[in-house]
């Protein structure tokens, strides 16, 4: 009547259909319940530690277009608890610190200056002091001229099953002013 290959195919198809349905239900539950929110995140930038430099530093902080490009270096403090984002379906949380500013040429500029991957609930409370920007902060015009910037935290929650969910800290963020290179030389 039915040979072994047909029976194996039917059993495999049924198992795969049940497995896919279970994963779809898990993804749906995860999307409906969502993840927690971060309420008490704090970012602080010390304006004394903001430096604009023209020299190249580090292999990842190089502008090959022009050796006179101006990079911004600064230090900031982070105190944020990402524990509410962890539940039974959270694989990891990818956290980034983003500097956002306006320039003459472009209305909205965003630069990722720091990131971290949190893989467990035990390591979800981040409390760091005097963190240097991990990535180069350079404007497309290659010059800084007293732009006002906001520093905000953004995060993506990566579930085991389901869609990525993103969030961000207070949109006002931490404001600071990026000095010009010439004004620093005059001091």
PDB file of N, CA and C in Angstrom, residues 35-140:
ATOM      1  N   UNK A  35       8.347  43.632  25.044  1.00  0.00           N
ATOM      2  CA  UNK A  35       9.413  43.621  26.026  1.00  0.00           C
ATOM      3  C   UNK A  35       9.217  44.818  26.935  1.00  0.00           C
ATOM      4  N   UNK A  36       9.910  44.817  28.047  1.00  0.00           N
ATOM      5  CA  UNK A  36       9.794  45.939  28.980  1.00  0.00           C
ATOM      6  C   UNK A  36      10.363  47.212  28.387  1.00  0.00           C
ATOM      7  N   UNK A  37      10.430  48.232  29.200  1.00  0.00           N
ATOM      8  CA  UNK A  37      10.977  49.505  28.755  1.00  0.00           C
ATOM      9  C   UNK A  37      12.021  49.981  29.758  1.00  0.00           C
ATOM     10  N   UNK A  38      12.920  50.800  29.289  1.00  0.00           N
ATOM     11  CA  UNK A  38      13.969  51.353  30.134  1.00  0.00           C
ATOM     12  C   UNK A  38      13.510  52.722  30.604  1.00  0.00           C
ATOM     13  N   UNK A  39      13.454  52.920  31.916  1.00  0.00           N
ATOM     14  CA  UNK A  39      12.951  54.183  32.441  1.00  0.00           C
ATOM     15  C   UNK A  39      14.050  55.077  33.001  1.00  0.00           C
ATOM     16  N   UNK A  40      15.030  54.504  33.633  1.00  0.00           N
ATOM     17  CA  UNK A  40      15.995  55.308  34.393  1.00  0.00           C
ATOM     18  C   UNK A  40      17.363  55.379  33.719  1.00  0.00           C
ATOM     19  N   UNK A  41      17.424  55.464  32.414  1.00  0.00           N
ATOM     20  CA  UNK A  41      18.741  55.530  31.798  1.00  0.00           C
ATOM     21  C   UNK A  41      19.322  56.928  31.933  1.00  0.00           C
ATOM     22  N   UNK A  42      20.615  56.984  32.181  1.00  0.00           N
ATOM     23  CA  UNK A  42      21.300  58.270  32.340  1.00  0.00           C
ATOM     24  C   UNK A  42      22.541  58.276  31.475  1.00  0.00           C
ATOM     25  N   UNK A  43      22.677  59.327  30.707  1.00  0.00           N
ATOM     26  CA  UNK A  43      23.882  59.586  29.927  1.00  0.00           C
ATOM     27  C   UNK A  43      24.389  60.959  30.333  1.00  0.00           C
ATOM     28  N   UNK A  44      25.679  61.071  30.515  1.00  0.00           N
ATOM     29  CA  UNK A  44      26.250  62.364  30.881  1.00  0.00           C
ATOM     30  C   UNK A  44      27.541  62.564  30.110  1.00  0.00           C
ATOM     31  N   UNK A  45      27.675  63.734  29.501  1.00  0.00           N
ATOM     32  CA  UNK A  45      28.889  64.087  28.769  1.00  0.00           C
ATOM     33  C   UNK A  45      29.550  65.245  29.495  1.00  0.00           C
ATOM     34  N   UNK A  46      30.812  65.073  29.815  1.00  0.00           N
ATOM     35  CA  UNK A  46      31.564  66.148  30.462  1.00  0.00           C
ATOM     36  C   UNK A  46      32.128  67.053  29.369  1.00  0.00           C
ATOM     37  N   UNK A  47      31.687  68.297  29.335  1.00  0.00           N
ATOM     38  CA  UNK A  47      32.098  69.208  28.262  1.00  0.00           C
ATOM     39  C   UNK A  47      33.591  69.514  28.288  1.00  0.00           C
ATOM     40  N   UNK A  48      34.236  69.307  29.425  1.00  0.00           N
ATOM     41  CA  UNK A  48      35.680  69.536  29.494  1.00  0.00           C
ATOM     42  C   UNK A  48      36.461  68.469  28.729  1.00  0.00           C
ATOM     43  N   UNK A  49      35.851  67.305  28.549  1.00  0.00           N
ATOM     44  CA  UNK A  49      36.542  66.197  27.900  1.00  0.00           C
ATOM     45  C   UNK A  49      36.307  66.121  26.394  1.00  0.00           C
ATOM     46  N   UNK A  50      35.645  67.098  25.805  1.00  0.00           N
ATOM     47  CA  UNK A  50      35.394  67.072  24.367  1.00  0.00           C
ATOM     48  C   UNK A  50      36.597  67.687  23.660  1.00  0.00           C
ATOM     49  N   UNK A  51      37.198  66.905  22.782  1.00  0.00           N
ATOM     50  CA  UNK A  51      38.377  67.358  22.044  1.00  0.00           C
ATOM     51  C   UNK A  51      38.145  67.127  20.555  1.00  0.00           C
ATOM     52  N   UNK A  52      38.559  68.083  19.756  1.00  0.00           N
ATOM     53  CA  UNK A  52      38.532  67.926  18.310  1.00  0.00           C
ATOM     54  C   UNK A  52      39.980  67.806  17.860  1.00  0.00           C
ATOM     55  N   UNK A  53      40.293  66.716  17.189  1.00  0.00           N
ATOM     56  CA  UNK A  53      41.663  66.457  16.751  1.00  0.00           C
ATOM     57  C   UNK A  53      41.679  66.254  15.248  1.00  0.00           C
ATOM     58  N   UNK A  54      42.828  66.544  14.634  1.00  0.00           N
ATOM     59  CA  UNK A  54      42.957  66.343  13.195  1.00  0.00           C
ATOM     60  C   UNK A  54      43.833  65.146  12.868  1.00  0.00           C
ATOM     61  N   UNK A  55      44.550  64.640  13.830  1.00  0.00           N
ATOM     62  CA  UNK A  55      45.426  63.507  13.529  1.00  0.00           C
ATOM     63  C   UNK A  55      44.606  62.218  13.463  1.00  0.00           C
ATOM     64  N   UNK A  56      45.128  61.292  12.748  1.00  0.00           N
ATOM     65  CA  UNK A  56      44.479  59.988  12.645  1.00  0.00           C
ATOM     66  C   UNK A  56      44.824  59.189  13.886  1.00  0.00           C
ATOM     67  N   UNK A  57      43.848  58.488  14.405  1.00  0.00           N
ATOM     68  CA  UNK A  57      44.121  57.661  15.571  1.00  0.00           C
ATOM     69  C   UNK A  57      43.413  56.327  15.414  1.00  0.00           C
ATOM     70  N   UNK A  58      44.176  55.287  15.529  1.00  0.00           N
ATOM     71  CA  UNK A  58      43.616  53.942  15.436  1.00  0.00           C
ATOM     72  C   UNK A  58      43.290  53.540  14.019  1.00  0.00           C
ATOM     73  N   UNK A  59      43.332  52.250  13.725  1.00  0.00           N
ATOM     74  CA  UNK A  59      43.048  51.792  12.366  1.00  0.00           C
ATOM     75  C   UNK A  59      41.602  51.998  11.951  1.00  0.00           C
ATOM     76  N   UNK A  60      40.651  51.961  12.912  1.00  0.00           N
ATOM     77  CA  UNK A  60      39.248  52.133  12.555  1.00  0.00           C
ATOM     78  C   UNK A  60      38.837  53.592  12.516  1.00  0.00           C
ATOM     79  N   UNK A  61      39.646  54.488  13.029  1.00  0.00           N
ATOM     80  CA  UNK A  61      39.315  55.908  13.059  1.00  0.00           C
ATOM     81  C   UNK A  61      40.187  56.671  12.070  1.00  0.00           C
ATOM     82  N   UNK A  62      40.067  56.330  10.821  1.00  0.00           N
ATOM     83  CA  UNK A  62      40.873  56.957   9.782  1.00  0.00           C
ATOM     84  C   UNK A  62      39.957  57.443   8.678  1.00  0.00           C
ATOM     85  N   UNK A  63      40.190  58.664   8.241  1.00  0.00           N
ATOM     86  CA  UNK A  63      39.474  59.192   7.094  1.00  0.00           C
ATOM     87  C   UNK A  63      40.471  59.226   5.943  1.00  0.00           C
ATOM     88  N   UNK A  64      40.313  58.339   4.999  1.00  0.00           N
ATOM     89  CA  UNK A  64      41.265  58.230   3.912  1.00  0.00           C
ATOM     90  C   UNK A  64      41.091  59.318   2.863  1.00  0.00           C
ATOM     91  N   UNK A  65      39.992  60.087   2.960  1.00  0.00           N
ATOM     92  CA  UNK A  65      39.773  61.150   1.982  1.00  0.00           C
ATOM     93  C   UNK A  65      40.702  62.326   2.221  1.00  0.00           C
ATOM     94  N   UNK A  66      40.960  62.621   3.501  1.00  0.00           N
ATOM     95  CA  UNK A  66      41.705  63.832   3.815  1.00  0.00           C
ATOM     96  C   UNK A  66      42.407  63.630   5.152  1.00  0.00           C
ATOM     97  N   UNK A  67      43.674  63.915   5.194  1.00  0.00           N
ATOM     98  CA  UNK A  67      44.417  63.745   6.451  1.00  0.00           C
ATOM     99  C   UNK A  67      44.131  64.877   7.435  1.00  0.00           C
ATOM    100  N   UNK A  68      43.457  65.931   7.005  1.00  0.00           N
ATOM    101  CA  UNK A  68      43.135  67.064   7.883  1.00  0.00           C
ATOM    102  C   UNK A  68      41.705  67.016   8.395  1.00  0.00           C
ATOM    103  N   UNK A  69      41.040  65.895   8.265  1.00  0.00           N
ATOM    104  CA  UNK A  69      39.680  65.759   8.780  1.00  0.00           C
ATOM    105  C   UNK A  69      39.689  65.896  10.292  1.00  0.00           C
ATOM    106  N   UNK A  70      38.614  66.476  10.821  1.00  0.00           N
ATOM    107  CA  UNK A  70      38.508  66.698  12.263  1.00  0.00           C
ATOM    108  C   UNK A  70      37.656  65.605  12.901  1.00  0.00           C
ATOM    109  N   UNK A  71      38.238  64.921  13.864  1.00  0.00           N
ATOM    110  CA  UNK A  71      37.555  63.883  14.629  1.00  0.00           C
ATOM    111  C   UNK A  71      37.189  64.444  15.997  1.00  0.00           C
ATOM    112  N   UNK A  72      36.062  63.995  16.540  1.00  0.00           N
ATOM    113  CA  UNK A  72      35.678  64.401  17.891  1.00  0.00           C
ATOM    114  C   UNK A  72      35.949  63.232  18.825  1.00  0.00           C
ATOM    115  N   UNK A  73      36.663  63.527  19.896  1.00  0.00           N
ATOM    116  CA  UNK A  73      36.895  62.558  20.968  1.00  0.00           C
ATOM    117  C   UNK A  73      36.259  63.111  22.232  1.00  0.00           C
ATOM    118  N   UNK A  74      35.538  62.267  22.937  1.00  0.00           N
ATOM    119  CA  UNK A  74      34.991  62.703  24.216  1.00  0.00           C
ATOM    120  C   UNK A  74      34.723  61.497  25.089  1.00  0.00           C
ATOM    121  N   UNK A  75      34.416  61.786  26.343  1.00  0.00           N
ATOM    122  CA  UNK A  75      34.108  60.737  27.303  1.00  0.00           C
ATOM    123  C   UNK A  75      32.708  60.981  27.845  1.00  0.00           C
ATOM    124  N   UNK A  76      32.018  59.884  28.152  1.00  0.00           N
ATOM    125  CA  UNK A  76      30.665  60.003  28.683  1.00  0.00           C
ATOM    126  C   UNK A  76      30.437  58.907  29.703  1.00  0.00           C
ATOM    127  N   UNK A  77      29.401  59.088  30.512  1.00  0.00           N
ATOM    128  CA  UNK A  77      29.016  58.121  31.530  1.00  0.00           C
ATOM    129  C   UNK A  77      27.677  57.502  31.133  1.00  0.00           C
ATOM    130  N   UNK A  78      27.543  56.200  31.372  1.00  0.00           N
ATOM    131  CA  UNK A  78      26.296  55.490  31.099  1.00  0.00           C
ATOM    132  C   UNK A  78      25.844  54.807  32.383  1.00  0.00           C
ATOM    133  N   UNK A  79      24.566  54.955  32.699  1.00  0.00           N
ATOM    134  CA  UNK A  79      23.953  54.197  33.782  1.00  0.00           C
ATOM    135  C   UNK A  79      22.567  53.800  33.305  1.00  0.00           C
ATOM    136  N   UNK A  80      22.430  52.548  32.874  1.00  0.00           N
ATOM    137  CA  UNK A  80      21.159  52.071  32.334  1.00  0.00           C
ATOM    138  C   UNK A  80      20.961  50.612  32.712  1.00  0.00           C
ATOM    139  N   UNK A  81      19.738  50.292  33.065  1.00  0.00           N
ATOM    140  CA  UNK A  81      19.398  48.926  33.442  1.00  0.00           C
ATOM    141  C   UNK A  81      18.493  48.329  32.362  1.00  0.00           C
ATOM    142  N   UNK A  82      19.024  47.363  31.627  1.00  0.00           N
ATOM    143  CA  UNK A  82      18.283  46.726  30.542  1.00  0.00           C
ATOM    144  C   UNK A  82      17.632  45.414  30.983  1.00  0.00           C
ATOM    145  N   UNK A  83      17.584  45.171  32.283  1.00  0.00           N
ATOM    146  CA  UNK A  83      17.000  43.939  32.809  1.00  0.00           C
ATOM    147  C   UNK A  83      15.536  43.749  32.389  1.00  0.00           C
ATOM    148  N   UNK A  84      14.693  44.803  32.358  1.00  0.00           N
ATOM    149  CA  UNK A  84      13.294  44.583  31.948  1.00  0.00           C
ATOM    150  C   UNK A  84      13.135  44.076  30.512  1.00  0.00           C
ATOM    151  N   UNK A  85      14.155  44.211  29.679  1.00  0.00           N
ATOM    152  CA  UNK A  85      14.059  43.756  28.295  1.00  0.00           C
ATOM    153  C   UNK A  85      14.245  42.248  28.166  1.00  0.00           C
ATOM    154  N   UNK A  86      14.729  41.606  29.222  1.00  0.00           N
ATOM    155  CA  UNK A  86      14.991  40.173  29.157  1.00  0.00           C
ATOM    156  C   UNK A  86      13.777  39.385  29.632  1.00  0.00           C
ATOM    157  N   UNK A  87      13.349  38.443  28.813  1.00  0.00           N
ATOM    158  CA  UNK A  87      12.327  37.483  29.195  1.00  0.00           C
ATOM    159  C   UNK A  87      12.714  36.128  28.606  1.00  0.00           C
ATOM    160  N   UNK A  88      11.802  35.198  28.575  1.00  0.00           N
ATOM    161  CA  UNK A  88      12.092  33.840  28.128  1.00  0.00           C
ATOM    162  C   UNK A  88      12.508  33.753  26.666  1.00  0.00           C
ATOM    163  N   UNK A  89      12.209  34.777  25.869  1.00  0.00           N
ATOM    164  CA  UNK A  89      12.498  34.734  24.436  1.00  0.00           C
ATOM    165  C   UNK A  89      13.615  35.694  24.025  1.00  0.00           C
ATOM    166  N   UNK A  90      14.294  36.330  24.953  1.00  0.00           N
ATOM    167  CA  UNK A  90      15.344  37.297  24.616  1.00  0.00           C
ATOM    168  C   UNK A  90      16.680  36.575  24.453  1.00  0.00           C
ATOM    169  N   UNK A  91      17.243  36.689  23.288  1.00  0.00           N
ATOM    170  CA  UNK A  91      18.561  36.099  23.041  1.00  0.00           C
ATOM    171  C   UNK A  91      19.650  37.086  23.420  1.00  0.00           C
ATOM    172  N   UNK A  92      19.514  38.341  22.959  1.00  0.00           N
ATOM    173  CA  UNK A  92      20.496  39.365  23.268  1.00  0.00           C
ATOM    174  C   UNK A  92      19.885  40.742  23.050  1.00  0.00           C
ATOM    175  N   UNK A  93      20.537  41.731  23.639  1.00  0.00           N
ATOM    176  CA  UNK A  93      20.155  43.129  23.446  1.00  0.00           C
ATOM    177  C   UNK A  93      21.381  43.857  22.915  1.00  0.00           C
ATOM    178  N   UNK A  94      21.210  44.524  21.779  1.00  0.00           N
ATOM    179  CA  UNK A  94      22.295  45.282  21.159  1.00  0.00           C
ATOM    180  C   UNK A  94      22.068  46.755  21.482  1.00  0.00           C
ATOM    181  N   UNK A  95      22.979  47.346  22.245  1.00  0.00           N
ATOM    182  CA  UNK A  95      22.835  48.723  22.725  1.00  0.00           C
ATOM    183  C   UNK A  95      23.834  49.614  21.981  1.00  0.00           C
ATOM    184  N   UNK A  96      23.375  50.775  21.520  1.00  0.00           N
ATOM    185  CA  UNK A  96      24.263  51.737  20.873  1.00  0.00           C
ATOM    186  C   UNK A  96      24.048  53.119  21.470  1.00  0.00           C
ATOM    187  N   UNK A  97      25.125  53.871  21.563  1.00  0.00           N
ATOM    188  CA  UNK A  97      25.051  55.287  21.917  1.00  0.00           C
ATOM    189  C   UNK A  97      25.225  56.065  20.615  1.00  0.00           C
ATOM    190  N   UNK A  98      24.262  56.930  20.330  1.00  0.00           N
ATOM    191  CA  UNK A  98      24.231  57.645  19.063  1.00  0.00           C
ATOM    192  C   UNK A  98      24.270  59.144  19.328  1.00  0.00           C
ATOM    193  N   UNK A  99      25.171  59.840  18.636  1.00  0.00           N
ATOM    194  CA  UNK A  99      25.224  61.304  18.688  1.00  0.00           C
ATOM    195  C   UNK A  99      24.467  61.831  17.477  1.00  0.00           C
ATOM    196  N   UNK A 100      23.510  62.714  17.736  1.00  0.00           N
ATOM    197  CA  UNK A 100      22.702  63.291  16.668  1.00  0.00           C
ATOM    198  C   UNK A 100      22.889  64.797  16.674  1.00  0.00           C
ATOM    199  N   UNK A 101      23.075  65.374  15.498  1.00  0.00           N
ATOM    200  CA  UNK A 101      23.313  66.811  15.401  1.00  0.00           C
ATOM    201  C   UNK A 101      22.831  67.334  14.056  1.00  0.00           C
ATOM    202  N   UNK A 102      22.740  68.663  13.961  1.00  0.00           N
ATOM    203  CA  UNK A 102      22.381  69.310  12.703  1.00  0.00           C
ATOM    204  C   UNK A 102      23.594  70.069  12.194  1.00  0.00           C
ATOM    205  N   UNK A 103      23.730  70.096  10.886  1.00  0.00           N
ATOM    206  CA  UNK A 103      24.817  70.873  10.278  1.00  0.00           C
ATOM    207  C   UNK A 103      24.224  71.787   9.206  1.00  0.00           C
ATOM    208  N   UNK A 104      25.072  72.608   8.615  1.00  0.00           N
ATOM    209  CA  UNK A 104      24.587  73.521   7.582  1.00  0.00           C
ATOM    210  C   UNK A 104      24.047  72.768   6.368  1.00  0.00           C
ATOM    211  N   UNK A 105      24.703  71.686   6.027  1.00  0.00           N
ATOM    212  CA  UNK A 105      24.340  70.957   4.811  1.00  0.00           C
ATOM    213  C   UNK A 105      23.216  69.951   5.011  1.00  0.00           C
ATOM    214  N   UNK A 106      23.134  69.365   6.216  1.00  0.00           N
ATOM    215  CA  UNK A 106      22.167  68.304   6.447  1.00  0.00           C
ATOM    216  C   UNK A 106      21.404  68.562   7.733  1.00  0.00           C
ATOM    217  N   UNK A 107      20.097  68.308   7.661  1.00  0.00           N
ATOM    218  CA  UNK A 107      19.242  68.606   8.802  1.00  0.00           C
ATOM    219  C   UNK A 107      19.417  67.606   9.944  1.00  0.00           C
ATOM    220  N   UNK A 108      19.654  66.343   9.598  1.00  0.00           N
ATOM    221  CA  UNK A 108      19.760  65.311  10.636  1.00  0.00           C
ATOM    222  C   UNK A 108      20.966  64.419  10.352  1.00  0.00           C
ATOM    223  N   UNK A 109      21.883  64.392  11.282  1.00  0.00           N
ATOM    224  CA  UNK A 109      23.068  63.545  11.188  1.00  0.00           C
ATOM    225  C   UNK A 109      23.119  62.665  12.426  1.00  0.00           C
ATOM    226  N   UNK A 110      23.383  61.393  12.234  1.00  0.00           N
ATOM    227  CA  UNK A 110      23.518  60.475  13.354  1.00  0.00           C
ATOM    228  C   UNK A 110      24.811  59.699  13.204  1.00  0.00           C
ATOM    229  N   UNK A 111      25.544  59.595  14.308  1.00  0.00           N
ATOM    230  CA  UNK A 111      26.805  58.864  14.317  1.00  0.00           C
ATOM    231  C   UNK A 111      26.787  57.910  15.508  1.00  0.00           C
ATOM    232  N   UNK A 112      27.000  56.631  15.247  1.00  0.00           N
ATOM    233  CA  UNK A 112      27.133  55.654  16.324  1.00  0.00           C
ATOM    234  C   UNK A 112      28.532  55.807  16.893  1.00  0.00           C
ATOM    235  N   UNK A 113      28.603  56.033  18.211  1.00  0.00           N
ATOM    236  CA  UNK A 113      29.913  56.252  18.812  1.00  0.00           C
ATOM    237  C   UNK A 113      30.332  55.150  19.774  1.00  0.00           C
ATOM    238  N   UNK A 114      29.360  54.310  20.167  1.00  0.00           N
ATOM    239  CA  UNK A 114      29.665  53.234  21.116  1.00  0.00           C
ATOM    240  C   UNK A 114      28.602  52.168  20.999  1.00  0.00           C
ATOM    241  N   UNK A 115      28.970  50.904  21.213  1.00  0.00           N
ATOM    242  CA  UNK A 115      27.979  49.837  21.212  1.00  0.00           C
ATOM    243  C   UNK A 115      28.390  48.713  22.144  1.00  0.00           C
ATOM    244  N   UNK A 116      27.412  47.897  22.492  1.00  0.00           N
ATOM    245  CA  UNK A 116      27.653  46.744  23.363  1.00  0.00           C
ATOM    246  C   UNK A 116      26.547  45.730  23.133  1.00  0.00           C
ATOM    247  N   UNK A 117      26.916  44.446  23.171  1.00  0.00           N
ATOM    248  CA  UNK A 117      25.952  43.368  23.066  1.00  0.00           C
ATOM    249  C   UNK A 117      25.799  42.745  24.447  1.00  0.00           C
ATOM    250  N   UNK A 118      24.575  42.724  24.945  1.00  0.00           N
ATOM    251  CA  UNK A 118      24.279  42.145  26.257  1.00  0.00           C
ATOM    252  C   UNK A 118      23.609  40.798  26.008  1.00  0.00           C
ATOM    253  N   UNK A 119      24.211  39.735  26.536  1.00  0.00           N
ATOM    254  CA  UNK A 119      23.704  38.396  26.244  1.00  0.00           C
ATOM    255  C   UNK A 119      22.982  37.739  27.415  1.00  0.00           C
ATOM    256  N   UNK A 120      23.032  38.334  28.588  1.00  0.00           N
ATOM    257  CA  UNK A 120      22.341  37.709  29.726  1.00  0.00           C
ATOM    258  C   UNK A 120      21.758  38.776  30.647  1.00  0.00           C
ATOM    259  N   UNK A 121      20.782  38.353  31.416  1.00  0.00           N
ATOM    260  CA  UNK A 121      20.117  39.262  32.353  1.00  0.00           C
ATOM    261  C   UNK A 121      21.073  39.701  33.460  1.00  0.00           C
ATOM    262  N   UNK A 122      22.041  38.853  33.785  1.00  0.00           N
ATOM    263  CA  UNK A 122      23.016  39.174  34.837  1.00  0.00           C
ATOM    264  C   UNK A 122      23.901  40.358  34.462  1.00  0.00           C
ATOM    265  N   UNK A 123      24.136  40.533  33.166  1.00  0.00           N
ATOM    266  CA  UNK A 123      25.016  41.608  32.694  1.00  0.00           C
ATOM    267  C   UNK A 123      24.231  42.783  32.124  1.00  0.00           C
ATOM    268  N   UNK A 124      22.931  42.843  32.410  1.00  0.00           N
ATOM    269  CA  UNK A 124      22.061  43.829  31.770  1.00  0.00           C
ATOM    270  C   UNK A 124      22.137  45.221  32.387  1.00  0.00           C
ATOM    271  N   UNK A 125      22.689  45.353  33.591  1.00  0.00           N
ATOM    272  CA  UNK A 125      22.823  46.687  34.187  1.00  0.00           C
ATOM    273  C   UNK A 125      24.197  47.242  33.796  1.00  0.00           C
ATOM    274  N   UNK A 126      24.179  48.279  32.971  1.00  0.00           N
ATOM    275  CA  UNK A 126      25.423  48.896  32.499  1.00  0.00           C
ATOM    276  C   UNK A 126      25.661  50.155  33.301  1.00  0.00           C
ATOM    277  N   UNK A 127      26.784  50.194  33.973  1.00  0.00           N
ATOM    278  CA  UNK A 127      27.169  51.383  34.731  1.00  0.00           C
ATOM    279  C   UNK A 127      28.647  51.624  34.438  1.00  0.00           C
ATOM    280  N   UNK A 128      28.902  52.530  33.500  1.00  0.00           N
ATOM    281  CA  UNK A 128      30.264  52.816  33.055  1.00  0.00           C
ATOM    282  C   UNK A 128      30.572  54.294  33.225  1.00  0.00           C
ATOM    283  N   UNK A 129      31.804  54.571  33.596  1.00  0.00           N
ATOM    284  CA  UNK A 129      32.227  55.965  33.744  1.00  0.00           C
ATOM    285  C   UNK A 129      33.394  56.237  32.807  1.00  0.00           C
ATOM    286  N   UNK A 130      33.425  57.447  32.290  1.00  0.00           N
ATOM    287  CA  UNK A 130      34.502  57.921  31.407  1.00  0.00           C
ATOM    288  C   UNK A 130      34.743  56.978  30.226  1.00  0.00           C
ATOM    289  N   UNK A 131      33.667  56.638  29.541  1.00  0.00           N
ATOM    290  CA  UNK A 131      33.760  55.795  28.358  1.00  0.00           C
ATOM    291  C   UNK A 131      34.161  56.661  27.179  1.00  0.00           C
ATOM    292  N   UNK A 132      35.196  56.262  26.472  1.00  0.00           N
ATOM    293  CA  UNK A 132      35.596  56.997  25.270  1.00  0.00           C
ATOM    294  C   UNK A 132      34.770  56.519  24.091  1.00  0.00           C
ATOM    295  N   UNK A 133      34.568  57.410  23.122  1.00  0.00           N
ATOM    296  CA  UNK A 133      33.837  56.966  21.953  1.00  0.00           C
ATOM    297  C   UNK A 133      34.645  55.889  21.240  1.00  0.00           C
ATOM    298  N   UNK A 134      33.968  54.802  20.968  1.00  0.00           N
ATOM    299  CA  UNK A 134      34.580  53.614  20.376  1.00  0.00           C
ATOM    300  C   UNK A 134      34.821  53.816  18.882  1.00  0.00           C
ATOM    301  N   UNK A 135      33.945  54.570  18.252  1.00  0.00           N
ATOM    302  CA  UNK A 135      34.021  54.803  16.810  1.00  0.00           C
ATOM    303  C   UNK A 135      34.245  56.284  16.535  1.00  0.00           C
ATOM    304  N   UNK A 136      34.878  56.558  15.415  1.00  0.00           N
ATOM    305  CA  UNK A 136      35.222  57.934  15.057  1.00  0.00           C
ATOM    306  C   UNK A 136      33.971  58.763  14.827  1.00  0.00           C
ATOM    307  N   UNK A 137      33.991  59.957  15.334  1.00  0.00           N
ATOM    308  CA  UNK A 137      32.893  60.892  15.084  1.00  0.00           C
ATOM    309  C   UNK A 137      33.439  61.953  14.148  1.00  0.00           C
ATOM    310  N   UNK A 138      33.009  61.852  12.897  1.00  0.00           N
ATOM    311  CA  UNK A 138      33.483  62.766  11.864  1.00  0.00           C
ATOM    312  C   UNK A 138      32.277  63.228  11.057  1.00  0.00           C
ATOM    313  N   UNK A 139      32.274  64.490  10.703  1.00  0.00           N
ATOM    314  CA  UNK A 139      31.180  65.038   9.904  1.00  0.00           C
ATOM    315  C   UNK A 139      31.549  64.901   8.433  1.00  0.00           C
ATOM    316  N   UNK A 140      30.537  64.860   7.585  1.00  0.00           N
ATOM    317  CA  UNK A 140      30.788  64.722   6.154  1.00  0.00           C
ATOM    318  C   UNK A 140      31.542  65.933   5.590  1.00  0.00           C
TER     319      UNK A 140
END
